[in-house]
Amino acid sequence: MSQLSQRPDWAVVGEALHHESAVLHVTGAALYTDDLPVRHRDVLHAWPVQTDRAHAKVTRLDISPALEVPGVVRVLTAADVPAAGINDAGIKHDEPLFPDEVCYFGHSVAWVLGETQEAARLGALAVEVDLEDLPSLITVSEAIEAGSFQGSQPTVARGDLDAGFAEAKTILSGTFEFSGQEHFYLETNAAFAMIDENGQIFIQSSTQHPSETQDIVSHVLGVPAHQITVQCLRMGGGFGGKEMQPHGYAAIAALGSVLTGRPVRLRLTRTQDLTMCGHRHGFRSKWRVGFSAEGRITALEAMLTADGGWSLDLSEPVLARALCHIDNCYWIPNISVAGRIAKTNKASNTAFRGFGGPQGMLVIEDILGRCAPLLGIDAEELRRRNFYGPGQTTPYGQPVHQHDRIQAVWEQVKANADWQERAAAVEEFNASHPHRKRGLAITPVKFGISFNLTAFNQGGALVHVYKDGSVLINHGGTEMGQGLHTKMIQVAATALGVPVAKVRLAPTRTDKVPNTSATAASSGSDLNGGAIKNACEQIRDRLAIVAAAKLGVPAADIRFSDGVVSGLGADVTCPWEELVHTAYYARTQLFAAGYYRTEGLHWDSRVMKGSPFKYFSHGAAITEVEVDGFTGAYQTRRVDIVHDVGDSLSPLVDIGQIEGAYVQGAGWMTLEDLRWDESDRPTRGRFLTQAASTYKLPSFSEMPPVFNVTLLEQAHEEGAVYGSKAVGEPPLMLAFSVREALRQACAAFGPVGTSVDLGCPATPEAVFWALDEARKGHDPLESAHAQLGGEHPPVADPNAPERRPRSEVAVETLQKA
Ligand code: MTE
Ligand code: MOS
């Protein structure tokens, strides 16, 4: 067993502790970025000058009227960027901080600093901006038609597509377009900057990636990184939305502080956050799939087009992860999946829990859900038949060593959920209820853990043991509610053999641990846990030498557990505090920097081949829904999940992550409907769902009344920290089961074998259209044929709400199994 994964006899990892800040969270005492400025006098408030065109040239920018507004101190424009710096907030250098071209509705062209927020707001209104309209592209389809793309256009391919299709008994093709998702973190983007007497810049930022925030501020100001410290105390949610997008706001605050010498606070209002920050990428996919007579996939050809928005941001790695997850749990011998990034006049879309993985996986799950009835195979059976088997590799060439875990979670969740009995009960219910139908569906998850970009797979930590035996840890990861800090305290306590109360964790800061990776890709615990463990082991090894002399046994026989140091065969023990005290006087170094890098990864992004992931996380979910045939309204009746987190570091945290991820995924699948003005009016491109009143998030009423989450047992993961697996993102995709359950329920309104075209999100409206189509009772084959060429039957009532068909399927050849 490797050093890293060994779980000692005495361990705090694995204990069900509550979140380390739970009491602060529920009492309101927890501080967030925008709580800090109130402690400082002299603070200036920043407010953006947002524009109101989707795409336009800035022909005149006059800030002088703003300077007349009482309380306005300064207006920041491109002219304020220092000569040594650059006017750009992106790592791809395609995001001017002060643009002279408006690229989306709401794009800010200047920032006003005021003595009060109200003064800054009024100042921003007073700034005069003249715009000259340029043609704009709002939808992905418009971008495709105009050939408007950005960034690389990778392809993941293997095998022989022609041979795969030749071998197929059934060939189906289709398109599927689905929405993105808004992060809706409770804390909007915020930054607070101040400078000290030496001109050093301190920034508290709500950022998942403090080191990159530091880099961008450094570029904008043209000063070296050591002049800039970025701290992240905690975030009120990030969900990927604060991986890259906070940098520009931090740069504005820092620039304002440098120019005025005063602290500057910047916090976006909800509407500013919703209109200026990107969302999850919506995708448009076009696919062609071949199945053997037994329903095995023989070939898949697909084109995924991601809606990138106006700049690249993280769109390239997001797309790469989508391409690397289109296989989900399924063996696809012959495959070619190409991807590209549409450039549209929208805020720049960005990372969101799953980082493109969900989009890739959704495409294959939609294909299977859509095709199962056409093949005459039960959807559960179709999925199971295509699972990876021994010796098989992903399309990009990584072996799927734990294919048996896919089977394990699948069988276990079916047993937990009484699948057989409940499937029969659903059928019975549907037979006796003409206007209400239930659906039951199961979907699996396989998600690769590690950053595709190999360099990011490193972590650092700094651990101090003070003379009194108390321990202070720092690490490079950030806390956004996911419980990383809780786990890190458990790792340190376990590695040093002390109770958790001995360990305190200090805020994430770039002057403590440098060159950190984003807390993202779910790998926060793997990377920072590895680094903390490494630091603690260095200290423990030094202490063992001191203990050996004290207890009269070899250092190798010293054990640390629960604050007591003992020696194998020694008569006496020694309290931790006493040993630390002795060690200090014996001049022992009681602090250490820890480092961890994930071994065994390689990835060639030019050919999209390699083994980019340390391991895969697995899970399976069963969801039951009930749909009303008159309105399309539905309820989720029950959810069962079995998820693989290895040996859990912190079971309460992990279960919370799984529940939260499922609900967030279910929001994306069913409720959350991003809309833009697609008209030709001057408001074209305006983000319409810019408040919680128009953007429906899951709430208590959407929580499944029965929600069983089980962690897979005996799931020790060799080579990961204390045998654990990452948990942050993978369970989001368990929510695909709710959309598939809705598809089943809609199908039950029609004849046996109805293939349902279900919009995504499957809002009640979309569900109504889908079940109404099913209810018309078309022969499923005929209706699939009728949809060849993508023509949908026209909506009968011209005043009826616009139907938004998202998917269409054509049958090329078909042989029922
Ligand atoms: N959980 C909460 N409560 N809040 C968040 O913002 N972000 C998710 C996930 N879980 C998030 C969350 C995302 S997108 C990622 S990548 C992981 O947490 C990051 O943290 P980890 O690497 O420590 O799991
Ligand atoms: Mo998560 S989308 O990797 O921040």
PDB file of N, CA and C in Angstrom, residues 93-127:
ATOM      1  N   HIS A  93      -5.581  37.140 -23.094  1.00  0.00           N
ATOM      2  CA  HIS A  93      -5.396  38.486 -23.629  1.00  0.00           C
ATOM      3  C   HIS A  93      -6.449  38.855 -24.655  1.00  0.00           C
ATOM      4  N   ASP A  94      -7.669  38.396 -24.409  1.00  0.00           N
ATOM      5  CA  ASP A  94      -8.757  38.797 -25.303  1.00  0.00           C
ATOM      6  C   ASP A  94      -9.884  39.463 -24.515  1.00  0.00           C
ATOM      7  N   GLU A  95      -9.535  39.992 -23.331  1.00  0.00           N
ATOM      8  CA  GLU A  95     -10.564  40.601 -22.486  1.00  0.00           C
ATOM      9  C   GLU A  95     -10.150  41.985 -22.006  1.00  0.00           C
ATOM     10  N   PRO A  96     -10.177  42.974 -22.888  1.00  0.00           N
ATOM     11  CA  PRO A  96      -9.824  44.323 -22.433  1.00  0.00           C
ATOM     12  C   PRO A  96     -10.632  44.696 -21.193  1.00  0.00           C
ATOM     13  N   LEU A  97      -9.914  45.210 -20.196  1.00  0.00           N
ATOM     14  CA  LEU A  97     -10.560  45.592 -18.944  1.00  0.00           C
ATOM     15  C   LEU A  97     -11.432  46.824 -19.179  1.00  0.00           C
ATOM     16  N   PHE A  98     -10.919  47.742 -20.009  1.00  0.00           N
ATOM     17  CA  PHE A  98     -11.690  48.920 -20.419  1.00  0.00           C
ATOM     18  C   PHE A  98     -11.791  48.848 -21.941  1.00  0.00           C
ATOM     19  N   PRO A  99     -12.828  48.245 -22.472  1.00  0.00           N
ATOM     20  CA  PRO A  99     -12.886  47.991 -23.917  1.00  0.00           C
ATOM     21  C   PRO A  99     -13.280  49.241 -24.717  1.00  0.00           C
ATOM     22  N   ASP A 100     -12.816  49.302 -25.955  1.00  0.00           N
ATOM     23  CA  ASP A 100     -13.320  50.359 -26.837  1.00  0.00           C
ATOM     24  C   ASP A 100     -14.359  49.789 -27.798  1.00  0.00           C
ATOM     25  N   GLU A 101     -14.620  48.491 -27.622  1.00  0.00           N
ATOM     26  CA  GLU A 101     -15.693  47.861 -28.379  1.00  0.00           C
ATOM     27  C   GLU A 101     -16.572  47.114 -27.378  1.00  0.00           C
ATOM     28  N   VAL A 102     -17.845  47.432 -27.402  1.00  0.00           N
ATOM     29  CA  VAL A 102     -18.790  46.758 -26.516  1.00  0.00           C
ATOM     30  C   VAL A 102     -19.115  45.403 -27.135  1.00  0.00           C
ATOM     31  N   CYS A 103     -18.898  44.332 -26.402  1.00  0.00           N
ATOM     32  CA  CYS A 103     -19.072  43.004 -26.998  1.00  0.00           C
ATOM     33  C   CYS A 103     -20.291  42.256 -26.474  1.00  0.00           C
ATOM     34  N   TYR A 104     -20.945  42.779 -25.465  1.00  0.00           N
ATOM     35  CA  TYR A 104     -22.212  42.176 -25.008  1.00  0.00           C
ATOM     36  C   TYR A 104     -23.011  43.228 -24.258  1.00  0.00           C
ATOM     37  N   PHE A 105     -24.287  43.002 -24.205  1.00  0.00           N
ATOM     38  CA  PHE A 105     -25.201  43.936 -23.554  1.00  0.00           C
ATOM     39  C   PHE A 105     -24.876  43.966 -22.061  1.00  0.00           C
ATOM     40  N   GLY A 106     -24.433  45.115 -21.576  1.00  0.00           N
ATOM     41  CA  GLY A 106     -24.057  45.214 -20.167  1.00  0.00           C
ATOM     42  C   GLY A 106     -22.559  45.306 -19.953  1.00  0.00           C
ATOM     43  N   HIS A 107     -21.780  45.189 -21.017  1.00  0.00           N
ATOM     44  CA  HIS A 107     -20.321  45.280 -20.959  1.00  0.00           C
ATOM     45  C   HIS A 107     -19.943  46.627 -20.330  1.00  0.00           C
ATOM     46  N   SER A 108     -19.059  46.602 -19.348  1.00  0.00           N
ATOM     47  CA  SER A 108     -18.694  47.863 -18.701  1.00  0.00           C
ATOM     48  C   SER A 108     -17.481  48.458 -19.396  1.00  0.00           C
ATOM     49  N   VAL A 109     -17.518  49.767 -19.610  1.00  0.00           N
ATOM     50  CA  VAL A 109     -16.438  50.443 -20.337  1.00  0.00           C
ATOM     51  C   VAL A 109     -15.607  51.334 -19.421  1.00  0.00           C
ATOM     52  N   ALA A 110     -16.113  51.591 -18.206  1.00  0.00           N
ATOM     53  CA  ALA A 110     -15.385  52.421 -17.240  1.00  0.00           C
ATOM     54  C   ALA A 110     -15.929  52.109 -15.850  1.00  0.00           C
ATOM     55  N   TRP A 111     -15.199  52.521 -14.828  1.00  0.00           N
ATOM     56  CA  TRP A 111     -15.637  52.301 -13.448  1.00  0.00           C
ATOM     57  C   TRP A 111     -15.528  53.603 -12.674  1.00  0.00           C
ATOM     58  N   VAL A 112     -16.525  53.868 -11.862  1.00  0.00           N
ATOM     59  CA  VAL A 112     -16.550  55.104 -11.081  1.00  0.00           C
ATOM     60  C   VAL A 112     -16.251  54.791  -9.620  1.00  0.00           C
ATOM     61  N   LEU A 113     -15.374  55.612  -9.021  1.00  0.00           N
ATOM     62  CA  LEU A 113     -15.075  55.471  -7.597  1.00  0.00           C
ATOM     63  C   LEU A 113     -15.734  56.623  -6.851  1.00  0.00           C
ATOM     64  N   GLY A 114     -16.484  56.276  -5.808  1.00  0.00           N
ATOM     65  CA  GLY A 114     -17.179  57.330  -5.066  1.00  0.00           C
ATOM     66  C   GLY A 114     -17.007  57.165  -3.572  1.00  0.00           C
ATOM     67  N   GLU A 115     -17.293  58.255  -2.850  1.00  0.00           N
ATOM     68  CA  GLU A 115     -17.228  58.217  -1.391  1.00  0.00           C
ATOM     69  C   GLU A 115     -18.290  57.273  -0.830  1.00  0.00           C
ATOM     70  N   THR A 116     -19.379  57.148  -1.564  1.00  0.00           N
ATOM     71  CA  THR A 116     -20.426  56.192  -1.183  1.00  0.00           C
ATOM     72  C   THR A 116     -20.781  55.386  -2.429  1.00  0.00           C
ATOM     73  N   GLN A 117     -21.459  54.305  -2.189  1.00  0.00           N
ATOM     74  CA  GLN A 117     -21.874  53.484  -3.319  1.00  0.00           C
ATOM     75  C   GLN A 117     -22.871  54.266  -4.178  1.00  0.00           C
ATOM     76  N   GLU A 118     -23.715  55.043  -3.515  1.00  0.00           N
ATOM     77  CA  GLU A 118     -24.727  55.806  -4.226  1.00  0.00           C
ATOM     78  C   GLU A 118     -24.069  56.881  -5.110  1.00  0.00           C
ATOM     79  N   ALA A 119     -23.034  57.525  -4.586  1.00  0.00           N
ATOM     80  CA  ALA A 119     -22.330  58.533  -5.383  1.00  0.00           C
ATOM     81  C   ALA A 119     -21.712  57.881  -6.615  1.00  0.00           C
ATOM     82  N   ALA A 120     -21.120  56.696  -6.414  1.00  0.00           N
ATOM     83  CA  ALA A 120     -20.493  55.991  -7.546  1.00  0.00           C
ATOM     84  C   ALA A 120     -21.557  55.594  -8.570  1.00  0.00           C
ATOM     85  N   ARG A 121     -22.696  55.149  -8.073  1.00  0.00           N
ATOM     86  CA  ARG A 121     -23.775  54.733  -8.972  1.00  0.00           C
ATOM     87  C   ARG A 121     -24.265  55.922  -9.805  1.00  0.00           C
ATOM     88  N   LEU A 122     -24.492  57.069  -9.134  1.00  0.00           N
ATOM     89  CA  LEU A 122     -24.963  58.259  -9.852  1.00  0.00           C
ATOM     90  C   LEU A 122     -23.893  58.746 -10.825  1.00  0.00           C
ATOM     91  N   GLY A 123     -22.656  58.620 -10.420  1.00  0.00           N
ATOM     92  CA  GLY A 123     -21.563  58.999 -11.310  1.00  0.00           C
ATOM     93  C   GLY A 123     -21.553  58.139 -12.567  1.00  0.00           C
ATOM     94  N   ALA A 124     -21.775  56.857 -12.379  1.00  0.00           N
ATOM     95  CA  ALA A 124     -21.774  55.939 -13.527  1.00  0.00           C
ATOM     96  C   ALA A 124     -22.895  56.299 -14.490  1.00  0.00           C
ATOM     97  N   LEU A 125     -24.028  56.714 -13.937  1.00  0.00           N
ATOM     98  CA  LEU A 125     -25.150  57.112 -14.803  1.00  0.00           C
ATOM     99  C   LEU A 125     -24.804  58.378 -15.588  1.00  0.00           C
ATOM    100  N   ALA A 126     -23.969  59.220 -14.994  1.00  0.00           N
ATOM    101  CA  ALA A 126     -23.653  60.499 -15.635  1.00  0.00           C
ATOM    102  C   ALA A 126     -22.614  60.371 -16.752  1.00  0.00           C
ATOM    103  N   VAL A 127     -21.833  59.305 -16.729  1.00  0.00           N
ATOM    104  CA  VAL A 127     -20.814  59.124 -17.780  1.00  0.00           C
ATOM    105  C   VAL A 127     -21.517  59.036 -19.138  1.00  0.00           C
TER     106      VAL A 127
END
